[in-house]
Amino acid sequence: MPRNPRKQMYPAGEDLPAARGGSPPTRLWRARTELLLLGGLALLVAALLNAAHEGRWAPFVLLAGAVSVPAATRFGRNWIVAHFWCVVSRHRLQRTCLETTMHTRAGRIPLVLWITPTTTGEKALILVRAGVSAEAFEAYSEEIAAACWARSVNVYRHRTRAQLLIVETVRRDEAPGAASPGLDRLYGRRSWIPLRSELEEPPDLATLPQAA
């Protein structure tokens, strides 16, 4: 199967500029989840050390309950696993942009503004840079799926703002009766255009019957 000509953004292979890691604010934004977790862990350890120094054991009991209760419930385990895959997919998307031509000549890659779990995988809201389009993501959909260890990838472009797109990672079949957590329902509006004709357009929530 021939490669999509849209992947050849530059006139020759030697003209392809090397992608950069990004500016310090951009790097901080990409690692925001890990930094927040580390910051929260540091505050928690400091609070526990202070409580142990003062001989108070209530914080240890509360911490044990806060950790064991989610781990002991199916909902808690599913929540942790779903958000773990969100972090993985975000980093793998960024790595795919760095390793392919989905970056500018200055080496800047698109921004993953938000990523949330769905009943079948994850959905990422992406802001592309000048020189990159939603069609480029569609052309690299197989590479993105392989990088994210997923079954497939679907790409949707915003109707009126071409710089915004959604990359949907499909990992599994949708379980009967499962509800999409996170901001998935906000993504399912007719503002998004599928880039493949065989994909169904996301439903317009305003036209769906409301539950009593």
Tab-separated table of C-alpha atoms in Angstrom:
chain	number	residue	atom	x	y	z
A	1	MET	CA	0.000	0.000	0.000
A	2	PRO	CA	1.606	3.310	-1.041
A	3	ARG	CA	2.243	5.879	1.648
A	4	ASN	CA	-0.022	8.891	1.712
A	5	PRO	CA	1.611	11.779	-0.202
A	6	ARG	CA	0.486	14.187	2.541
A	7	LYS	CA	3.190	12.650	4.724
A	8	GLN	CA	5.862	14.128	2.448
A	9	MET	CA	5.721	17.664	3.822
A	10	TYR	CA	9.253	18.565	2.788
A	11	PRO	CA	10.856	18.443	-0.682
A	12	ALA	CA	13.584	15.983	0.287
A	13	GLY	CA	14.585	13.830	3.212
A	14	GLU	CA	17.713	15.864	3.894
A	15	ASP	CA	15.566	19.007	4.245
A	16	LEU	CA	13.572	17.529	7.125
A	17	PRO	CA	14.500	19.519	10.226
A	18	ALA	CA	15.116	17.749	13.493
A	19	ALA	CA	12.373	18.161	16.069
A	20	ARG	CA	13.264	19.944	19.273
A	21	GLY	CA	12.226	19.188	22.807
A	22	GLY	CA	10.399	22.509	23.071
A	23	SER	CA	10.734	25.556	25.316
A	24	PRO	CA	10.805	25.143	29.131
A	25	PRO	CA	7.115	26.168	29.519
A	26	THR	CA	6.154	23.677	26.815
A	27	ARG	CA	8.097	20.889	28.510
A	28	LEU	CA	6.458	21.718	31.827
A	29	TRP	CA	3.038	21.570	30.157
A	30	ARG	CA	3.789	18.161	28.642
A	31	ALA	CA	4.887	16.788	32.019
A	32	ARG	CA	2.105	18.478	34.001
A	33	THR	CA	0.541	15.241	35.242
A	34	GLU	CA	3.805	13.798	36.521
A	35	LEU	CA	4.794	17.120	38.133
A	36	LEU	CA	1.440	17.421	39.911
A	37	LEU	CA	1.732	13.847	41.179
A	38	LEU	CA	5.259	14.440	42.422
A	39	GLY	CA	4.228	17.692	44.086
A	40	GLY	CA	1.270	16.031	45.799
A	41	LEU	CA	3.431	13.116	46.909
A	42	ALA	CA	6.041	15.482	48.334
A	43	LEU	CA	3.387	17.371	50.320
A	44	LEU	CA	1.922	14.096	51.553
A	45	VAL	CA	5.286	12.769	52.707
A	46	ALA	CA	6.036	16.057	54.479
A	47	ALA	CA	2.661	15.947	56.245
A	48	LEU	CA	3.170	12.327	57.333
A	49	LEU	CA	6.664	13.022	58.626
A	50	ASN	CA	5.348	15.987	60.602
A	51	ALA	CA	2.506	13.861	62.015
A	52	ALA	CA	4.912	11.076	63.008
A	53	HIS	CA	7.190	13.611	64.699
A	54	GLU	CA	4.237	14.894	66.755
A	55	GLY	CA	2.998	11.379	67.555
A	56	ARG	CA	-0.293	11.659	65.660
A	57	TRP	CA	-1.466	8.489	63.857
A	58	ALA	CA	-4.766	9.684	62.390
A	59	PRO	CA	-3.148	10.830	59.086
A	60	PHE	CA	-1.693	7.343	58.565
A	61	VAL	CA	-5.128	5.772	59.068
A	62	LEU	CA	-6.720	8.243	56.640
A	63	LEU	CA	-3.996	7.597	54.068
A	64	ALA	CA	-4.428	3.834	54.322
A	65	GLY	CA	-8.178	4.229	53.788
A	66	ALA	CA	-7.742	6.622	50.864
A	67	VAL	CA	-5.435	4.145	49.111
A	68	SER	CA	-7.130	0.848	49.963
A	69	VAL	CA	-10.748	1.820	49.257
A	70	PRO	CA	-10.226	2.782	45.574
A	71	ALA	CA	-7.918	-0.202	45.050
A	72	ALA	CA	-10.511	-2.567	46.527
A	73	THR	CA	-13.372	-1.410	44.282
A	74	ARG	CA	-13.826	-2.127	40.595
A	75	PHE	CA	-14.701	1.494	39.868
A	76	GLY	CA	-11.538	2.721	41.568
A	77	ARG	CA	-9.294	0.297	39.732
A	78	ASN	CA	-10.911	1.133	36.391
A	79	TRP	CA	-10.481	4.858	37.060
A	80	ILE	CA	-6.788	4.447	37.844
A	81	VAL	CA	-6.144	2.256	34.790
A	82	ALA	CA	-8.109	4.570	32.449
A	83	HIS	CA	-6.179	7.657	33.518
A	84	PHE	CA	-2.890	5.774	33.397
A	85	TRP	CA	-3.557	5.057	29.710
A	86	CYS	CA	-4.412	8.738	29.177
A	87	VAL	CA	-0.919	9.707	30.353
A	88	VAL	CA	0.652	6.976	28.209
A	89	SER	CA	-1.286	8.013	25.095
A	90	ARG	CA	-0.397	11.679	25.570
A	91	HIS	CA	3.320	10.932	25.695
A	92	ARG	CA	3.138	8.474	22.788
A	93	LEU	CA	1.263	11.019	20.660
A	94	GLN	CA	3.947	13.590	21.346
A	95	ARG	CA	6.673	11.057	20.529
A	96	THR	CA	4.983	10.206	17.224
A	97	CYS	CA	4.941	13.898	16.276
A	98	LEU	CA	8.653	14.155	17.088
A	99	GLU	CA	9.557	11.039	15.089
A	100	THR	CA	7.492	11.913	11.995
A	101	THR	CA	6.905	15.066	9.949
A	102	MET	CA	4.086	16.283	12.201
A	103	HIS	CA	6.175	19.197	13.438
A	104	THR	CA	7.098	22.576	12.059
A	105	ARG	CA	10.407	23.528	10.475
A	106	ALA	CA	11.269	25.129	13.810
A	107	GLY	CA	10.779	21.728	15.441
A	108	ARG	CA	7.556	22.559	17.330
A	109	ILE	CA	4.970	19.808	17.716
A	110	PRO	CA	1.179	20.119	18.249
A	111	LEU	CA	-0.112	20.645	21.781
A	112	VAL	CA	-2.238	18.013	23.511
A	113	LEU	CA	-4.622	20.385	25.308
A	114	TRP	CA	-6.657	17.699	27.050
A	115	ILE	CA	-7.035	13.935	27.057
A	116	THR	CA	-9.800	11.928	28.690
A	117	PRO	CA	-10.779	8.249	28.922
A	118	THR	CA	-13.678	6.761	26.979
A	119	THR	CA	-15.410	3.381	27.029
A	120	THR	CA	-13.133	2.175	24.212
A	121	GLY	CA	-9.877	4.045	24.884
A	122	GLU	CA	-8.980	7.734	25.012
A	123	LYS	CA	-9.784	10.978	23.214
A	124	ALA	CA	-7.230	13.766	22.916
A	125	LEU	CA	-8.047	17.382	22.074
A	126	ILE	CA	-5.124	18.748	20.051
A	127	LEU	CA	-4.101	22.218	18.888
A	128	VAL	CA	-1.950	21.969	15.755
A	129	ARG	CA	0.835	24.339	14.800
A	130	ALA	CA	1.102	26.290	11.551
A	131	GLY	CA	2.153	23.850	8.842
A	132	VAL	CA	0.370	20.817	10.383
A	133	SER	CA	-3.262	19.828	9.786
A	134	ALA	CA	-5.793	17.233	10.862
A	135	GLU	CA	-5.215	15.467	7.532
A	136	ALA	CA	-1.597	14.902	8.551
A	137	PHE	CA	-2.775	13.107	11.688
A	138	GLU	CA	-5.112	10.985	9.587
A	139	ALA	CA	-2.239	10.113	7.246
A	140	TYR	CA	-0.218	8.955	10.239
A	141	SER	CA	-3.105	7.175	11.979
A	142	GLU	CA	-1.461	3.744	11.690
A	143	GLU	CA	1.781	5.063	13.155
A	144	ILE	CA	-0.135	6.707	16.018
A	145	ALA	CA	-2.051	3.482	16.728
A	146	ALA	CA	1.177	1.482	16.802
A	147	ALA	CA	2.916	4.033	19.044
A	148	CYS	CA	-0.035	4.065	21.490
A	149	TRP	CA	-0.300	0.238	21.488
A	150	ALA	CA	-3.909	0.545	20.320
A	151	ARG	CA	-6.187	-1.186	17.787
A	152	SER	CA	-6.863	1.876	15.669
A	153	VAL	CA	-7.045	5.655	15.684
A	154	ASN	CA	-9.848	7.928	14.450
A	155	VAL	CA	-9.304	11.615	13.671
A	156	TYR	CA	-11.963	14.354	13.755
A	157	ARG	CA	-11.524	17.991	12.704
A	158	HIS	CA	-13.470	20.937	14.084
A	159	ARG	CA	-15.973	22.376	11.586
A	160	THR	CA	-15.058	26.028	12.033
A	161	ARG	CA	-11.636	25.908	13.719
A	162	ALA	CA	-9.304	23.774	11.621
A	163	GLN	CA	-6.515	24.154	14.164
A	164	LEU	CA	-8.462	21.979	16.623
A	165	LEU	CA	-8.835	18.228	16.208
A	166	ILE	CA	-9.661	15.118	18.191
A	167	VAL	CA	-7.575	11.960	18.069
A	168	GLU	CA	-9.578	8.989	19.317
A	169	THR	CA	-7.559	5.954	20.409
A	170	VAL	CA	-9.501	2.675	20.239
A	171	ARG	CA	-8.113	-0.055	22.513
A	172	ARG	CA	-11.023	-2.401	23.138
A	173	ASP	CA	-14.666	-3.156	22.412
A	174	GLU	CA	-17.227	-1.054	24.204
A	175	ALA	CA	-18.672	-2.938	27.155
A	176	PRO	CA	-22.506	-3.152	27.185
A	177	GLY	CA	-24.001	-0.531	29.481
A	178	ALA	CA	-20.665	1.193	30.079
A	179	ALA	CA	-20.644	4.967	30.506
A	180	SER	CA	-17.881	7.204	29.173
A	181	PRO	CA	-16.167	9.047	32.045
A	182	GLY	CA	-14.307	12.332	31.907
A	183	LEU	CA	-15.248	14.920	29.269
A	184	ASP	CA	-16.156	12.370	26.593
A	185	ARG	CA	-19.761	13.635	26.311
A	186	LEU	CA	-18.499	17.143	25.530
A	187	TYR	CA	-16.601	15.714	22.564
A	188	GLY	CA	-19.676	14.069	21.064
A	189	ARG	CA	-21.145	17.085	19.279
A	190	ARG	CA	-21.611	17.780	15.589
A	191	SER	CA	-18.830	20.358	15.666
A	192	TRP	CA	-16.427	17.583	14.670
A	193	ILE	CA	-16.010	16.174	11.160
A	194	PRO	CA	-14.646	12.618	10.678
A	195	LEU	CA	-11.825	12.461	8.168
A	196	ARG	CA	-12.866	9.010	6.953
A	197	SER	CA	-16.210	8.448	5.256
A	198	GLU	CA	-16.789	5.108	7.007
A	199	LEU	CA	-16.683	6.732	10.440
A	200	GLU	CA	-19.956	7.744	12.006
A	201	GLU	CA	-20.243	11.379	12.921
A	202	PRO	CA	-20.400	11.963	16.689
A	203	PRO	CA	-24.028	12.391	17.805
A	204	ASP	CA	-25.475	15.796	18.567
A	205	LEU	CA	-26.290	15.620	22.260
A	206	ALA	CA	-28.892	18.361	21.923
A	207	THR	CA	-31.020	16.064	19.748
A	208	LEU	CA	-30.791	13.015	21.995
A	209	PRO	CA	-33.734	12.227	24.307
A	210	GLN	CA	-33.056	13.235	27.873
A	211	ALA	CA	-33.424	10.709	30.660
A	212	ALA	CA	-36.266	11.331	33.008
